[in-house]
XYZ file of C-alpha atoms in Angstrom:
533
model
C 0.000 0.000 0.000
C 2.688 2.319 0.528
C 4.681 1.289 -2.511
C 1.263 2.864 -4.464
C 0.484 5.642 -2.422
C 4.283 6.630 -3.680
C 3.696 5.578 -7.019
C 0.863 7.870 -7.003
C 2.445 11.095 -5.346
C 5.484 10.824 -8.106
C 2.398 10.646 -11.108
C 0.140 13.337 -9.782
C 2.424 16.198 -11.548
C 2.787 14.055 -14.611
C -0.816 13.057 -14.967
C -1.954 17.026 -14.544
C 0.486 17.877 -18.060
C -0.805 15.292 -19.265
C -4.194 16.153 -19.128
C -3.466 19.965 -20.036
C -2.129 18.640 -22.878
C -4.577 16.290 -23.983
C -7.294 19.421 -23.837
C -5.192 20.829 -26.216
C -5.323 18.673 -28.377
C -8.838 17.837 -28.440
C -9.902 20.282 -31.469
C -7.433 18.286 -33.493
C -8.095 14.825 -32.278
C -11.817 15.200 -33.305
C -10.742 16.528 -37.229
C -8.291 13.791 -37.358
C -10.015 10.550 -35.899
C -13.656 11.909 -35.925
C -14.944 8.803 -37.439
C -12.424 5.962 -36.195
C -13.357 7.050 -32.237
C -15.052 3.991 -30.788
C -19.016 4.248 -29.575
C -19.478 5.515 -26.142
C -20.649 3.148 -23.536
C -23.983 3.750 -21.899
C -27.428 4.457 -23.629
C -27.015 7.109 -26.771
C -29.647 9.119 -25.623
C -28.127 10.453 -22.617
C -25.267 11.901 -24.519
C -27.164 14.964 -25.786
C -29.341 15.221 -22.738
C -25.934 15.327 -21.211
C -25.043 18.034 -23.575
C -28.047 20.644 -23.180
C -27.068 20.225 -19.779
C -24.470 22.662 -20.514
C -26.285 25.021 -22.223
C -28.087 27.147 -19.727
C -24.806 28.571 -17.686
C -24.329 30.314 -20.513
C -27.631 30.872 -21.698
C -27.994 32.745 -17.697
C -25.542 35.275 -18.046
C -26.757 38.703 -17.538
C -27.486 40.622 -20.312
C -29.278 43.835 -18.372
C -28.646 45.607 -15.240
C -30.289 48.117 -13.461
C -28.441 51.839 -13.231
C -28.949 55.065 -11.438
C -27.124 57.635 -13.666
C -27.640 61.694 -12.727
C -29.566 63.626 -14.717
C -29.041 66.856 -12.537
C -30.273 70.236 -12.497
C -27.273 73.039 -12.273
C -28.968 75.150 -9.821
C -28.742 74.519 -6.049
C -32.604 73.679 -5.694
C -34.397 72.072 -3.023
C -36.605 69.611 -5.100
C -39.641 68.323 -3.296
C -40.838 66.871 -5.894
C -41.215 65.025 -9.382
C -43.855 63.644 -11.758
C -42.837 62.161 -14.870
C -45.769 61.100 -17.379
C -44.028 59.039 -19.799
C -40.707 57.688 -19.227
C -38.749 61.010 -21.296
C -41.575 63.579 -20.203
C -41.544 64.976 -17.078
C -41.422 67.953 -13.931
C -39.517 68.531 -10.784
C -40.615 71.118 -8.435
C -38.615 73.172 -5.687
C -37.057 76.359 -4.249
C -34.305 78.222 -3.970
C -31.825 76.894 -0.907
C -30.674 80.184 -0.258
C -34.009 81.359 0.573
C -35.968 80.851 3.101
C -38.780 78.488 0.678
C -38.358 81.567 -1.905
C -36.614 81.332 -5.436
C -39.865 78.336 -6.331
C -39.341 77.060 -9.531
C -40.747 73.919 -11.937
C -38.550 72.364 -14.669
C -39.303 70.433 -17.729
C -37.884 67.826 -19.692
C -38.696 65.754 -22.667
C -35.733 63.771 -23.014
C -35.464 61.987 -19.877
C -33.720 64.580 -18.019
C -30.850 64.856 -20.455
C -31.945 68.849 -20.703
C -33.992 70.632 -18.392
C -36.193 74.091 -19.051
C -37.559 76.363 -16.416
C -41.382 76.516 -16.730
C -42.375 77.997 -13.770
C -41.026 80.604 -11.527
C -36.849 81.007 -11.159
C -34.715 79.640 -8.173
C -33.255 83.174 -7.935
C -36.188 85.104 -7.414
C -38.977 85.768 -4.537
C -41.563 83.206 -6.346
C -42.600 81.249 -3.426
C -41.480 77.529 -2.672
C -43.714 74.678 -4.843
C -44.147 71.461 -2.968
C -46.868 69.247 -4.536
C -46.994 68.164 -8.286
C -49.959 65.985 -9.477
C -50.617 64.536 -13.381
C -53.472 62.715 -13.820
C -52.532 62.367 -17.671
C -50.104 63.572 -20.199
C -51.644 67.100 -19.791
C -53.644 68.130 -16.633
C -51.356 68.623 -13.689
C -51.278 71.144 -10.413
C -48.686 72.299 -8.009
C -49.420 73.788 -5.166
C -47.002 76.322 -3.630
C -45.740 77.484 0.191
C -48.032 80.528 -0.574
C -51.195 78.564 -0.129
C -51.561 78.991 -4.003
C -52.271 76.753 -6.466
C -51.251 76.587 -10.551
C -52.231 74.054 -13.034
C -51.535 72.954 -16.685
C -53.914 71.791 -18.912
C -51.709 71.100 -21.703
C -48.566 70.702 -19.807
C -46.555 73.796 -21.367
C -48.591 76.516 -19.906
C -49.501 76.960 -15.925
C -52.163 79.402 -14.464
C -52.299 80.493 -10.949
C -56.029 79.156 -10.540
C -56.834 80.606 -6.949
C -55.744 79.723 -2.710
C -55.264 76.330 -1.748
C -56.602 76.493 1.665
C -54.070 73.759 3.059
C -50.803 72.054 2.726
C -51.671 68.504 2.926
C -52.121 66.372 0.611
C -54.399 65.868 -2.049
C -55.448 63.724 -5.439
C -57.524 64.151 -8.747
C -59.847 61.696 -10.256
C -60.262 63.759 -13.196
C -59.457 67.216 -14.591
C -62.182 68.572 -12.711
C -62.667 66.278 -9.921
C -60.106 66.247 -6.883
C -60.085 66.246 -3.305
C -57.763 67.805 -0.359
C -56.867 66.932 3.655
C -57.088 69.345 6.121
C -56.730 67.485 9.248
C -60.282 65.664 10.230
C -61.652 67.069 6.593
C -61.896 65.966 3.441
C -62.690 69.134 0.325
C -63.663 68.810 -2.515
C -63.596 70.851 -5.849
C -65.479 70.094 -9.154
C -63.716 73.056 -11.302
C -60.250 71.634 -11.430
C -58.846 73.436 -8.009
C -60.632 76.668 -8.320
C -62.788 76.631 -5.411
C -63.135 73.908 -2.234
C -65.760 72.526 0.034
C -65.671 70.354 2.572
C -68.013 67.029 2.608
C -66.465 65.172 5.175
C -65.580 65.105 8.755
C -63.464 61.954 9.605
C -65.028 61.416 13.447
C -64.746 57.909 15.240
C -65.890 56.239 18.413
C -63.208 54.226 19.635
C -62.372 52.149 23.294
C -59.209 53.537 25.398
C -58.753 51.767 28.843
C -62.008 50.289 28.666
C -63.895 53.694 28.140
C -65.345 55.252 24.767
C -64.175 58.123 23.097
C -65.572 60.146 20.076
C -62.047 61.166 18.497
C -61.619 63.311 15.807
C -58.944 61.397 13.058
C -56.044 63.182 11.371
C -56.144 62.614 7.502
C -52.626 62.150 6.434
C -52.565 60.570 2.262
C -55.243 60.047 0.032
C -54.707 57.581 -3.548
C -57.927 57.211 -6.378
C -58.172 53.478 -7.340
C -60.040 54.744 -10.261
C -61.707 57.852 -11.113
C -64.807 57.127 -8.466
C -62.882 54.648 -5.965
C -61.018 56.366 -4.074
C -59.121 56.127 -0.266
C -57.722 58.080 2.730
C -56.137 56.844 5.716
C -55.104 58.724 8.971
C -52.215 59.005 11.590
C -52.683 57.339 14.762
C -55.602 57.087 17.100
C -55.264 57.371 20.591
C -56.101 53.141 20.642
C -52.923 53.451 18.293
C -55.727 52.293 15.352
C -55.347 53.939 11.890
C -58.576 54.692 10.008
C -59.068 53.837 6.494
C -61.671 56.098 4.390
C -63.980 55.274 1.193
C -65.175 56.814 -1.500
C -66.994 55.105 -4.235
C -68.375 58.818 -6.049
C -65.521 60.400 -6.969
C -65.198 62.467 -3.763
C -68.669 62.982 -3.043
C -69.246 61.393 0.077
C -66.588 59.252 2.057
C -67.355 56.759 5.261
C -64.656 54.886 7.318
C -64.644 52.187 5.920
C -62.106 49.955 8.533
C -59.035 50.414 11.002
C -55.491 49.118 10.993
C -54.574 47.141 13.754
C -51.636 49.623 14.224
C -51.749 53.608 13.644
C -49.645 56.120 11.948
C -50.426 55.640 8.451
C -48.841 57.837 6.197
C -49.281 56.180 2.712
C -51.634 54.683 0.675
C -51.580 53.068 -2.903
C -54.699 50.943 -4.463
C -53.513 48.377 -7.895
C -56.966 48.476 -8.449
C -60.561 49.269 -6.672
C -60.109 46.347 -4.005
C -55.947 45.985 -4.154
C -54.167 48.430 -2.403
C -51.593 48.922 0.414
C -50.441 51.112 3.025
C -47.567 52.053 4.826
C -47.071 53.765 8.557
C -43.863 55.005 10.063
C -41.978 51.153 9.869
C -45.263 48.656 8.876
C -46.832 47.931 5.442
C -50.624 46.809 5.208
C -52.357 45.545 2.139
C -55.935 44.563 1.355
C -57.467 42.656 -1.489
C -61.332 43.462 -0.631
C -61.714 47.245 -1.099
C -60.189 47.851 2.210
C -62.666 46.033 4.519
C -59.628 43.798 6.339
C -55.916 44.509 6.512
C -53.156 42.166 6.436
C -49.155 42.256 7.434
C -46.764 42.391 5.040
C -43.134 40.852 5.905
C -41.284 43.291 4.632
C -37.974 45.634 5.689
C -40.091 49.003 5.273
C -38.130 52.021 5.372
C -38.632 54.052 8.539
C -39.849 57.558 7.876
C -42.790 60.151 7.094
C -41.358 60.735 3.305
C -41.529 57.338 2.004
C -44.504 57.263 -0.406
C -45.773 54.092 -1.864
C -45.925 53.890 -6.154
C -46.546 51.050 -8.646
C -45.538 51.496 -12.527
C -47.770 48.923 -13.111
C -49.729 45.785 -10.892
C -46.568 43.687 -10.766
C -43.599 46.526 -10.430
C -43.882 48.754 -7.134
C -41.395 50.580 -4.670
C -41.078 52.326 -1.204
C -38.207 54.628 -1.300
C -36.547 56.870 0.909
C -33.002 58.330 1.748
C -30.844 60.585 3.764
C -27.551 62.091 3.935
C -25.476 59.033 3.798
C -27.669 56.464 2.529
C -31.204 55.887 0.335
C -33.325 52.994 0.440
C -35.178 51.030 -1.724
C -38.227 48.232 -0.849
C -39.700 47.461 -4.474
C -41.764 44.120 -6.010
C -42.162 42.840 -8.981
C -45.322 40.122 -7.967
C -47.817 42.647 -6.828
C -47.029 42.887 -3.553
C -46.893 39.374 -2.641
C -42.883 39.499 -2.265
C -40.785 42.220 -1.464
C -36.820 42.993 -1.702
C -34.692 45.704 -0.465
C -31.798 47.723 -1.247
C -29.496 50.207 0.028
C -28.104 52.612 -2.616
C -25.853 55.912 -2.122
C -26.687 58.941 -3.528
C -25.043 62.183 -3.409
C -28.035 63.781 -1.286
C -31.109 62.448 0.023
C -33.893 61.486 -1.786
C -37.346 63.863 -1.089
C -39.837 62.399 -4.021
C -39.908 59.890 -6.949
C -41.422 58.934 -9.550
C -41.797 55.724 -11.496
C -43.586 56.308 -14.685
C -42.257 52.359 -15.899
C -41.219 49.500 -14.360
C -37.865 50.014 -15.973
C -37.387 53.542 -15.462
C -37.547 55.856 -12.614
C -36.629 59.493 -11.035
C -35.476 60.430 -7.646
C -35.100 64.155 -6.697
C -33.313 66.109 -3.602
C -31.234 68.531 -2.334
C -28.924 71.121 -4.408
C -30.411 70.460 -7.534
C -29.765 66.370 -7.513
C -31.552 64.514 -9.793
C -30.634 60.271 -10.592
C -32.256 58.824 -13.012
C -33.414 54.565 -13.093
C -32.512 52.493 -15.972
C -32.634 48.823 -17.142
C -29.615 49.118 -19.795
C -27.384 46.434 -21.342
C -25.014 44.621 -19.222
C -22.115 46.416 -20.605
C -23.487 49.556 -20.391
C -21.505 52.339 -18.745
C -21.897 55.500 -17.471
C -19.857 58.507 -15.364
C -21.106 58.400 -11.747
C -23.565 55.572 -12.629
C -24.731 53.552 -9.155
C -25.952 49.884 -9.116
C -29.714 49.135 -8.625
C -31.678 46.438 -8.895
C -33.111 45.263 -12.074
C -36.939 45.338 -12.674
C -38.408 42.689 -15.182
C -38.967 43.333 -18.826
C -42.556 43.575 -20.155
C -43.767 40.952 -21.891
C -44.269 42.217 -25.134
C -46.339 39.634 -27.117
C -49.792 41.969 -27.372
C -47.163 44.368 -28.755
C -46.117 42.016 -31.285
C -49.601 40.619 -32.010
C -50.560 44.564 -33.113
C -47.782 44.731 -35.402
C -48.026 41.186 -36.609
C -51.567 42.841 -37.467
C -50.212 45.816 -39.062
C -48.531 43.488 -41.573
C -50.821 41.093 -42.317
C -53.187 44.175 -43.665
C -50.786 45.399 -45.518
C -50.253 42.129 -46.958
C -53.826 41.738 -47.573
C -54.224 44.747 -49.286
C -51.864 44.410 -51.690
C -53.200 40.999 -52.568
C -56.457 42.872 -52.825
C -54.968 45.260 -55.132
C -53.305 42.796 -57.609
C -56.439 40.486 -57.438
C -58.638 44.046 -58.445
C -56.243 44.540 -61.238
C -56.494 41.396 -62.764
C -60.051 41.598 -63.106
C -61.905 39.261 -61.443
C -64.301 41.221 -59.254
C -66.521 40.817 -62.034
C -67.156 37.171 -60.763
C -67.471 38.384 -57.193
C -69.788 40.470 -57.796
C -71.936 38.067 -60.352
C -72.057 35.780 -57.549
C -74.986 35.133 -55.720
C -73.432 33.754 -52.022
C -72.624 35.084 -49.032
C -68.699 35.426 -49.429
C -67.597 39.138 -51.056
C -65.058 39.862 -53.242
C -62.382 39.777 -50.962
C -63.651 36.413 -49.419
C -63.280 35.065 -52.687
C -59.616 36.337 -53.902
C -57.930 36.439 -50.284
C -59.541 34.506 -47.888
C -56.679 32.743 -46.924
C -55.077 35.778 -45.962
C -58.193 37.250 -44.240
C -58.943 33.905 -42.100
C -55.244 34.863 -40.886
C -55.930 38.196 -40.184
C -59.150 37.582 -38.189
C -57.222 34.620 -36.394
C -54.549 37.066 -35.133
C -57.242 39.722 -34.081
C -59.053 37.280 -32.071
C -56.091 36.029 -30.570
C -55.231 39.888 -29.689
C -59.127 40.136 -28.386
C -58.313 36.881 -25.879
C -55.243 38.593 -24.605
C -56.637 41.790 -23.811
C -57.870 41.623 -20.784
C -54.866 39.876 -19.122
C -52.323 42.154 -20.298
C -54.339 45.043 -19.309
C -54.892 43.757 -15.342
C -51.245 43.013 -15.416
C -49.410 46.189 -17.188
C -51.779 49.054 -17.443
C -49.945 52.049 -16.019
C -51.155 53.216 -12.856
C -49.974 56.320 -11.788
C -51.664 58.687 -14.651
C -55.327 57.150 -13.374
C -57.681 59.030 -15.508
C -55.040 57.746 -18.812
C -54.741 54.841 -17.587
C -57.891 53.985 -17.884
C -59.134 55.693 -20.963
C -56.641 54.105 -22.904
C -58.121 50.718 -21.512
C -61.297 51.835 -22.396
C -59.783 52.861 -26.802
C -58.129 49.435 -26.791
C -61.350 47.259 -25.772
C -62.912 50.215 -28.558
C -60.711 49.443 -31.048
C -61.004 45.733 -31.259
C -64.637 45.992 -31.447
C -64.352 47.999 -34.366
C -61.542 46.084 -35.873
C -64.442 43.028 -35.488
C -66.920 45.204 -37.021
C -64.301 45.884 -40.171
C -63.640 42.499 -40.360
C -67.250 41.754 -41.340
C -67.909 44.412 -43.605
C -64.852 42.996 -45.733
C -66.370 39.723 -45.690
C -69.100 41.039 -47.640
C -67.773 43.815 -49.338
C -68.997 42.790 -53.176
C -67.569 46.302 -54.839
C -64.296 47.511 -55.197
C -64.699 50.821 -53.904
C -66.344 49.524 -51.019
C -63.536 47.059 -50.588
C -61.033 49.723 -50.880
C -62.679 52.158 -48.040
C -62.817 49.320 -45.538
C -59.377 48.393 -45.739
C -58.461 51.895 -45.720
C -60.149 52.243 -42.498
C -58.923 48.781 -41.016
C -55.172 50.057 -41.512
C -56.283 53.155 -39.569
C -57.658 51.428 -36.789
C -54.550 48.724 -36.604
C -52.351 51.777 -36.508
C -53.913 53.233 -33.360
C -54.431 49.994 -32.210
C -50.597 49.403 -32.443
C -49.490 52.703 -30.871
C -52.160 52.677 -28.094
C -50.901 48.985 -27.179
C -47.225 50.634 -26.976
C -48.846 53.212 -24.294
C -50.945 51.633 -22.509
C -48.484 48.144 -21.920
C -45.185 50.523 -21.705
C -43.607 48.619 -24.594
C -39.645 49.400 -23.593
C -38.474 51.802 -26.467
């Protein structure tokens, strides 16, 4: 045994060149005696089962990464805070730092922050401080400002001062003319876009404190619309330590409480949809799936703090973030809520508002004019002063693909229709006495296909809507919803009129206006599903 075990330790070197140079030489042993190497042992099929094997490592390696790159302002502005309506177009909102909340001023950009123009105000001047921005859509927005006044857009180029805003809480529109505010126990309302407010709720509560009742008044402290007549406020802590949760189901109208959280201090709320929605106090996130009527824990690291505000791109992709002088932090999903993940991130300053118009792009605004800007980019990607971030999932772009795929086939169509026309055989068409048309006759191979990939788009729809419509431009959101499910009606309706279509001319207008309604029906499925560009 020891006469091997030496043996051995004098081969070990040996047998390692050996092997490095029988690696070597493989390339050149295969050419050579390809076809004289004896079978392998063992069944042949495992051989190229054995081989996949090897094919996802590198199949898995990364080919995106998530960036924060800074997109900043050269100003030394106190942002407080930043709405961006499509992932390029967008506004940040501040003052002056060497004033005391004077020098307010709003900036635009429409190339995601690449160049910035002053819209509103100037940081060196006595315009007072702005501090809340609000979109709705691509064109209706307000800010209010440290005066008490409040200015609005209507087609997001030109603001107007539109009267006071009697508080500085917060508040939300459900359309442009419908929007509420907080003022402590209250809830206003205005129906002429923020020009005047009334009050049509008192948020009052009965609740038990050491065994004896109370009739408390509650503190309103963040209100979110579901949709534009669903909507929900919460408030800070009882004296039980409760939080109450507030309903509206009329735009605004009327509100009732609606339940309590098991523990108080709310200060953000977010609905997915009319009965999905969560909310977070100082350290603790909540969420519901029945319109509010019972809470639920979420295990989650929440970042402590009153300025971290709850957002969603979408009903998968959401985040909580926050930061301070030395450090930001990020809580975000990508499962609707059901999971959570957090990061810690560096940033030259901390981070006062964001905004997260995609899943794959975001915008995070504070102190002396900082701006960073989220990105999913390519793996080898670089950038000066770029920071790592997580990376969000990429859409799934098949309804995308299905629009286009229908943007070709009627294209295809119609210039089968046009050679078919020039040949000359509508005459037959139209002699004929059934229920197929003209272009039933000539085409209707490529028509069955065209109808086939429409209905397939139809099935689709609705799951790629409750899964990617954007949610934080509500009133958009949901008209676009609303033009798709439109547009596939009609594009049914188009579909039958072709069938039948006997003349020419008649044959000629519809698929003129089927191309027109696949075109808007492949650039509305772009907006509404955030296609990446």
């Amino acid at each position: 045994m020891t006469h091997c075990r030496r043996v051995l330790e004098r081969a070990v070197p040996r047998l390692g060149a050996l092997i490095v140079l029988l690696v070597a030489l493989a390339p050149l042993q295969a050419s050579m005696f390809g076809q004289q190497r004896p079978p392998r042992k063992g069944p042949p099929e495992k051989v190229p089962a054995r081989a996949a094997a090897t094919q996802p490592a590198v199949a898995a390696e990364p080919k995106l990464k998530g960036i924060w790159e800074p997109v900043n302002y050269k100003e030394d502005v106190e942002f407080t805070d930043v709405v961006f309506v499509t992932p390029d177009v967008g506004w940040a909102i501040g003052y002056s730092r060497s004033g005391a909340g004077e020098g307010g001023v709003m900036i635009h950009t429409r190339d995601g922050g690449q160049s910035w123009e002053v819209q509103l105000g100037d940081s060196h001047s006595a315009t007072r401080g702005f501090e809340q921005l609000r979109f709705i859509d691509e064109t209706h927005g307000w800010a209010t400002q440290f005066s008490g006044k409040i200015v609005r857009t209507t087609d997001g180029e030109t603001w107007e001062e539109i009267g006071s805003y009697p508080t500085l809480q917060p508040y939300a529109f459900a359309t442009p003319a419908l929007g509420v505010s907080l003022d402590a126990q209250r809830i206003l309302r205005t129906e002429d876009g923020g020009r005047t407010w009334k009050p049509v709720f008192t948020c009052q509560t009965k609740i038990e404190v050491e065994g004896l009742m109370r009739e408390v008044g509650c503190n309103l402290a963040a209100v979110h619309f579901a949709s534009p007549t669903v909507g929900y406020a919460v408030s800070g802590a009882l004296p039980n330590r409760a939080s109450a949760i507030v309903k509206t189901q009329d735009g605004g109208a009327s509100w009732s409480i609606s339940s309590f959280l098991p523990e108080g201090d709310a200060l953000a709320v977010f609905f997915l949809d009319e009965n999905t929605g969560f909310v977070k106090s100082y350290d603790k996130l909540f969420a519901t799936s029945d319109g509010g009527q019972t809470w639920r824990g979420v295990a989650v690291a929440v970042p402590a703090g009153t300025t971290a505000k709850i957002k969603f791109a979408d009903p998968e992709v959401g985040w909580i973030c926050i930061g301070n002088q030395n450090s930001s932090f990020l809580t975000y999903t990508t499962d609707g809520g059901k999971r959570w993940n957090a990061r810690d991130f560096r940033l030259p300053t901390g981070v006062n508002a964001f905004s997260l118009p995609r899943r794959d792009r975001a915008y995070v605004v504070g102190g002396h004019g900082m701006i960073y800007r989220y990105r999913v980019v390519p793996a080898n990607y670089t950038a000066a002063r770029a920071i790592d971030a997580p990376t969000m999932p990429s859409v799934d772009t098949a309804l995308a693909t299905k629009a286009e795929q229908l943007e070709t086939q009627v294209q295809a169509l119609q210039a089968e229709v046009s050679k078919a026309q020039a040949a000359g055989t509508t005459a037959g068409a139209a002699s004929s006495g059934g229920e197929g048309g003209f272009v039933q006759d000539c085409c209707g191979e490529k028509l069955d296909q065209l109808q086939s990939t429409a209905d397939s788009f139809t099935t689709e729809l609705p799951k790629f809507s409750g899964k990617y419509r954007n949610l934080n431009l509500i009133f958009s959101g949901f008209r676009l919803i609303g033009q798709l499910f439109g547009q596939v009606q009609g594009l049914k309706d188009s579909f039958s009129a072709l069938r039948k279509s006997r003349d020419p001319q008649a044959v000629s207008t519809v698929l003129s206006q089927l191309t027109s309604q696949i075109e808007g029906l492949v650039s509305n499925t772009k907006t509404a599903f955030q296609k990446p560009q």
